[in-house]
Amino acid sequence: MNDLVRVVRQQYSVLKAVAFATYKEWSVYRSHSMVSIFVGPVYFLVQYFIWKAVYNTHVSISGLSLEQMITYFAIASLINYIIMDFADWNLQMLIHTGKFLTFVLRPMSHVYFAFSQKVGHRILGVIFEFIPLFLIFTFILNIRLVPAQPFWAVISIALGFIMMFLVDYCVGITAFWLTRTSGVRRMFLLLRDICSGVLVPLTLFPVFLQKAFFILPFQFITYVPIRVFIGSYELGGYSCTIPQIIAVQAVAVLFMTAFTILFYKQGMKQFTGVGA
Amino acid sequence: MRRSIRLYFMALKNSFASRITYRADFFFSSVMIFISELFIPFITVLIYKTGASFPGWAVEEILLLQGIFLLSRGMANLLFFGLVWNTLNRVREGSYDILLIKPASTLFLSVATNLEPDSIGVAACGLLVSFYSFTLLPAPGITDILLFLFLFVLSLAMLFAFALLMAGSVFKWVGNSRIYEIFDSIASFGNYPRSIFSRGFQTIISYIIPIAAVGFLPASVLLGKRPEGILTTAAVCLLFLLVSGGFWKLMLRQYTSAGG
Amino acid sequence: MAIMKIKELRKTYLTHERGSSFLDSLKSLVKRKIVRVEALKGISFDVDEGEMLGLLGPNGAGKSTTLKILTGVLYPTSGEAEIMGYVPWVKRKQYVAGIGAVFGQKSQLIWDIPPLDSFEMNRAIYNIPTEMYKKRLSGMVELLEVGGHVKKPTRQLSLGERMKCEFIMAMLHDPKIVFLDEPTIGLDVIAKERIREFILEMNRKGTTFVLTTHDLDDVEKMARRVIVVNSGEIVYDDNMDALCRFFGNRKLVNLATQKPLPDFSNMSGVFVRNMITPHNAELELDTDILELNQFIKLMNDDYILSDLTMKPPQIESVIKELYITTNKTTIK
């Protein structure tokens, strides 16, 4: 038991140290993240006008009212600033430049290192992107952004945070085998963005696609957290209660974690030339 | 001038040739870009499928607008938008100086040393979407076509002005790779009919930051709609280009005199 | 006591041969020709605790492969290694906690923040006790004279200052063995000197170093023992002085005479390096064949000496010869 406490404490201090270094590293560029304060509202305004025009003749589109639709986009853009990362880009860069070697020489797994980096990077994102945007959306654009069930919303966003990392990191792992990954990365990121519901609500798609989205890991990144935030979940004709869908999300994250670790081990075998 | 044009085409050829070294990735990447650019037209179709619409616009009319918007973006990306990334990376790494010591126009070199072959996917997607919707629509008259061509060239000039603004600002705002998002967010106004926006925004995108000139104006003309203020917008575009050019020059001069 | 025991390490890569023409690449989609590359053909050596070993070899000789295997980054095809009681590529994480590595061309420091922050990060990763961390940090900062630099962002440091910080980064956790790959590449003379002194000082305090480099100065000034690898095999393994005697007892002679010199082609034991003028030449003399006093006598009698200087042969020419001759034998 004591051993376990020691290990957890040690892992926590590693996470803290790496996150802190990353936070410092990126805070040099905090003026860059403040681009979001301009870009976020502009993208949102375009969506606002689009849907206002479209709803001119309709009260409800794919089960959402205009107000719900607008809220959906506001939440999607906010959540995105909490959970986004470049884990895929970063890993393939390290592998292709050979810098990955220096991580193999450290007594920790790079998956955990990269995750800790993301934590530091996103703490910066919350301070310089999420909070200002939340205030702009709430007080200037007058959108009500209070989660239906705050506790579940936080859990679901946290799970989305992990899921996004795992998916992106797995895309990066492909660089162990491929010398050029821009095509593969584009494909997965496209798939991720479409299927995660960050661009439009998934219920807008034909039902057969919605059913496909249901079994893919991507909806757990953004779509599920948004629906949990709103307080009702529905996709492909299924609807569940909030705790139910979060349970499903948690299982999906566990499954994806296992997959990532296996895939990473496979990648490390390639990198270290096992059996060659 | 002749030499520059020859150099430019050589650069274009070389950039394709070197990208083709990894032909599988190049092909795959272009196809992926093609598919991802289809997304907005696809969503538009989905919206119209639910029975909803943008007031006053049929689905094929919107598709033509979005197709033409994509086509200008694609051509801009392929032919000169690399200027932004090139300047960004070179200023960050300190290799911009290499361009300054070569015996040709710095602007020309900044463009020609970084063309983006992958963007062929964007242009192809735009071409396909425009062509598809074009066949569903009544044929435009000859004056409309001529006016369209003029406005299309104008839209490229407008995008070039944007590229100059961004390239100019990364001399100062070193390494800010997110500058493109600023452009992208503003440009997204051009993807839809001007009439859906509020009065204030309509004025902004027509006469202040004339992004309506990219996509919306050329498409409207081709559709036989004569939106108001074409000439004014055209004039604003040219002014915009001049100002951007001046801004770029100013920033370059500051960069070179700062030294180091 | 041997801290490192390496036995019969082999590494064979299988790579696909890729044609250059378009047609070749189309063919390669269907059927690819597999090429076997023997990077290491069975190398064995031991390293004692506290040693300073230089690993030399031309490009592609197998140096980096060896280094990668020894640091646990690469699995060998066959062979054994035991370093500090570990097999490096098994239980890699535990193993690398006890070693350090500096790669001249791959930075471990974080570019945009001061080295001190990167050090703090490594303190957590290597779980270094606070007391020891402080002590080692201040000791190394003092030794390398980088007190004013560790608080500046890495990107503002000169290459020399950065490399010094790389050493601190790699050695904070008090590794028993440190692997160095081209540690002085691109540095100016003063920075090189300082870093070499640092390495020697750490070596005196008991750290074992394994150094691969192209800079023969590094080897000459630091290593006491040299292993030369060529074409995947060890072609030389002994101390530095012996290396200089490897090709017999040679001396570099600069000779000036009053009468014009002959072309030396029929004088055994003498090799012309450079005929500067008819009266002045640089020669290499093999004293096993022709003794020195004999040579001087011969020269003075026939051509009348006006000046004569002598140097031991430069390590460079010895190494060059070693590379070339061993290549010939492996081709055979």
Short mmCIF file of C-alpha atoms in Angstrom, two decimals, chain A residues 10 13-14 17-18 20-21 24-25 28-29 97-99 101-109 113 264 268 271-276, chain C residues 11-12 68 71-75 77 92-93 96-97 99 101 103 106-108 110 112-113 117 120-122 124-127 155 169:
data_model
loop_
_atom_site.label_atom_id
_atom_site.label_comp_id
_atom_site.label_asym_id
_atom_site.label_seq_id
_atom_site.Cartn_x
_atom_site.Cartn_y
_atom_site.Cartn_z
CA GLN A 10 6.11 10.17 -7.77
CA SER A 13 5.21 15.03 -9.22
CA VAL A 14 6.43 14.07 -12.70
CA ALA A 17 6.93 19.14 -13.29
CA VAL A 18 6.39 18.37 -16.97
CA PHE A 20 4.76 23.26 -15.37
CA ALA A 21 7.70 23.30 -17.79
CA LYS A 24 6.24 28.05 -19.01
CA GLU A 25 7.38 27.08 -22.47
CA VAL A 28 6.12 32.70 -24.05
CA TYR A 29 3.53 32.47 -26.82
CA THR A 97 13.70 14.44 -36.59
CA GLY A 98 15.19 11.68 -34.45
CA LYS A 99 14.60 13.68 -31.29
CA LEU A 101 15.67 9.18 -29.06
CA THR A 102 16.20 11.58 -26.18
CA PHE A 103 12.87 10.51 -24.70
CA VAL A 104 13.73 6.84 -24.92
CA LEU A 105 16.74 7.68 -22.78
CA ARG A 106 14.58 9.04 -19.97
CA PRO A 107 13.14 6.71 -17.38
CA MET A 108 9.52 7.36 -18.26
CA SER A 109 7.09 6.51 -21.01
CA PHE A 113 5.25 12.66 -20.83
CA TYR A 264 2.72 2.42 -28.50
CA MET A 268 8.51 1.10 -29.69
CA PHE A 271 11.73 1.93 -33.15
CA THR A 272 14.06 -0.29 -31.13
CA GLY A 273 14.25 -2.87 -33.90
CA VAL A 274 12.99 -5.89 -31.97
CA GLY A 275 13.35 -9.02 -34.04
CA ALA A 276 15.16 -7.23 -36.81
CA LYS C 11 22.82 -6.22 -35.58
CA THR C 12 21.35 -7.00 -38.97
CA LYS C 68 22.06 2.86 -29.43
CA THR C 71 21.80 2.87 -24.25
CA GLY C 72 18.91 0.44 -24.59
CA VAL C 73 17.38 2.23 -27.54
CA LEU C 74 18.02 -0.58 -30.00
CA TYR C 75 17.63 -4.33 -29.75
CA THR C 77 19.95 -9.22 -33.40
CA ARG C 92 14.88 -0.19 -20.38
CA LYS C 93 13.23 2.27 -18.00
CA VAL C 96 18.21 4.41 -18.31
CA ALA C 97 17.53 5.87 -14.86
CA ILE C 99 22.82 6.37 -17.23
CA ALA C 101 23.57 10.72 -22.47
CA PHE C 103 23.99 14.03 -28.10
CA LYS C 106 19.83 16.34 -30.28
CA SER C 107 18.98 18.76 -27.53
CA GLN C 108 17.20 17.68 -24.39
CA ILE C 110 13.37 22.95 -23.82
CA ASP C 112 11.89 28.54 -25.09
CA ILE C 113 12.49 28.39 -21.36
CA ASP C 117 13.35 24.94 -15.71
CA GLU C 120 13.68 21.04 -12.58
CA MET C 121 11.67 18.84 -14.89
CA ASN C 122 14.39 16.21 -14.99
CA ALA C 124 11.04 15.07 -11.07
CA ILE C 125 11.48 12.56 -13.89
CA TYR C 126 14.59 11.04 -12.31
CA ASN C 127 13.19 11.46 -8.82
CA ARG C 155 17.18 29.94 -27.40
CA MET C 169 20.82 18.14 -17.81
#
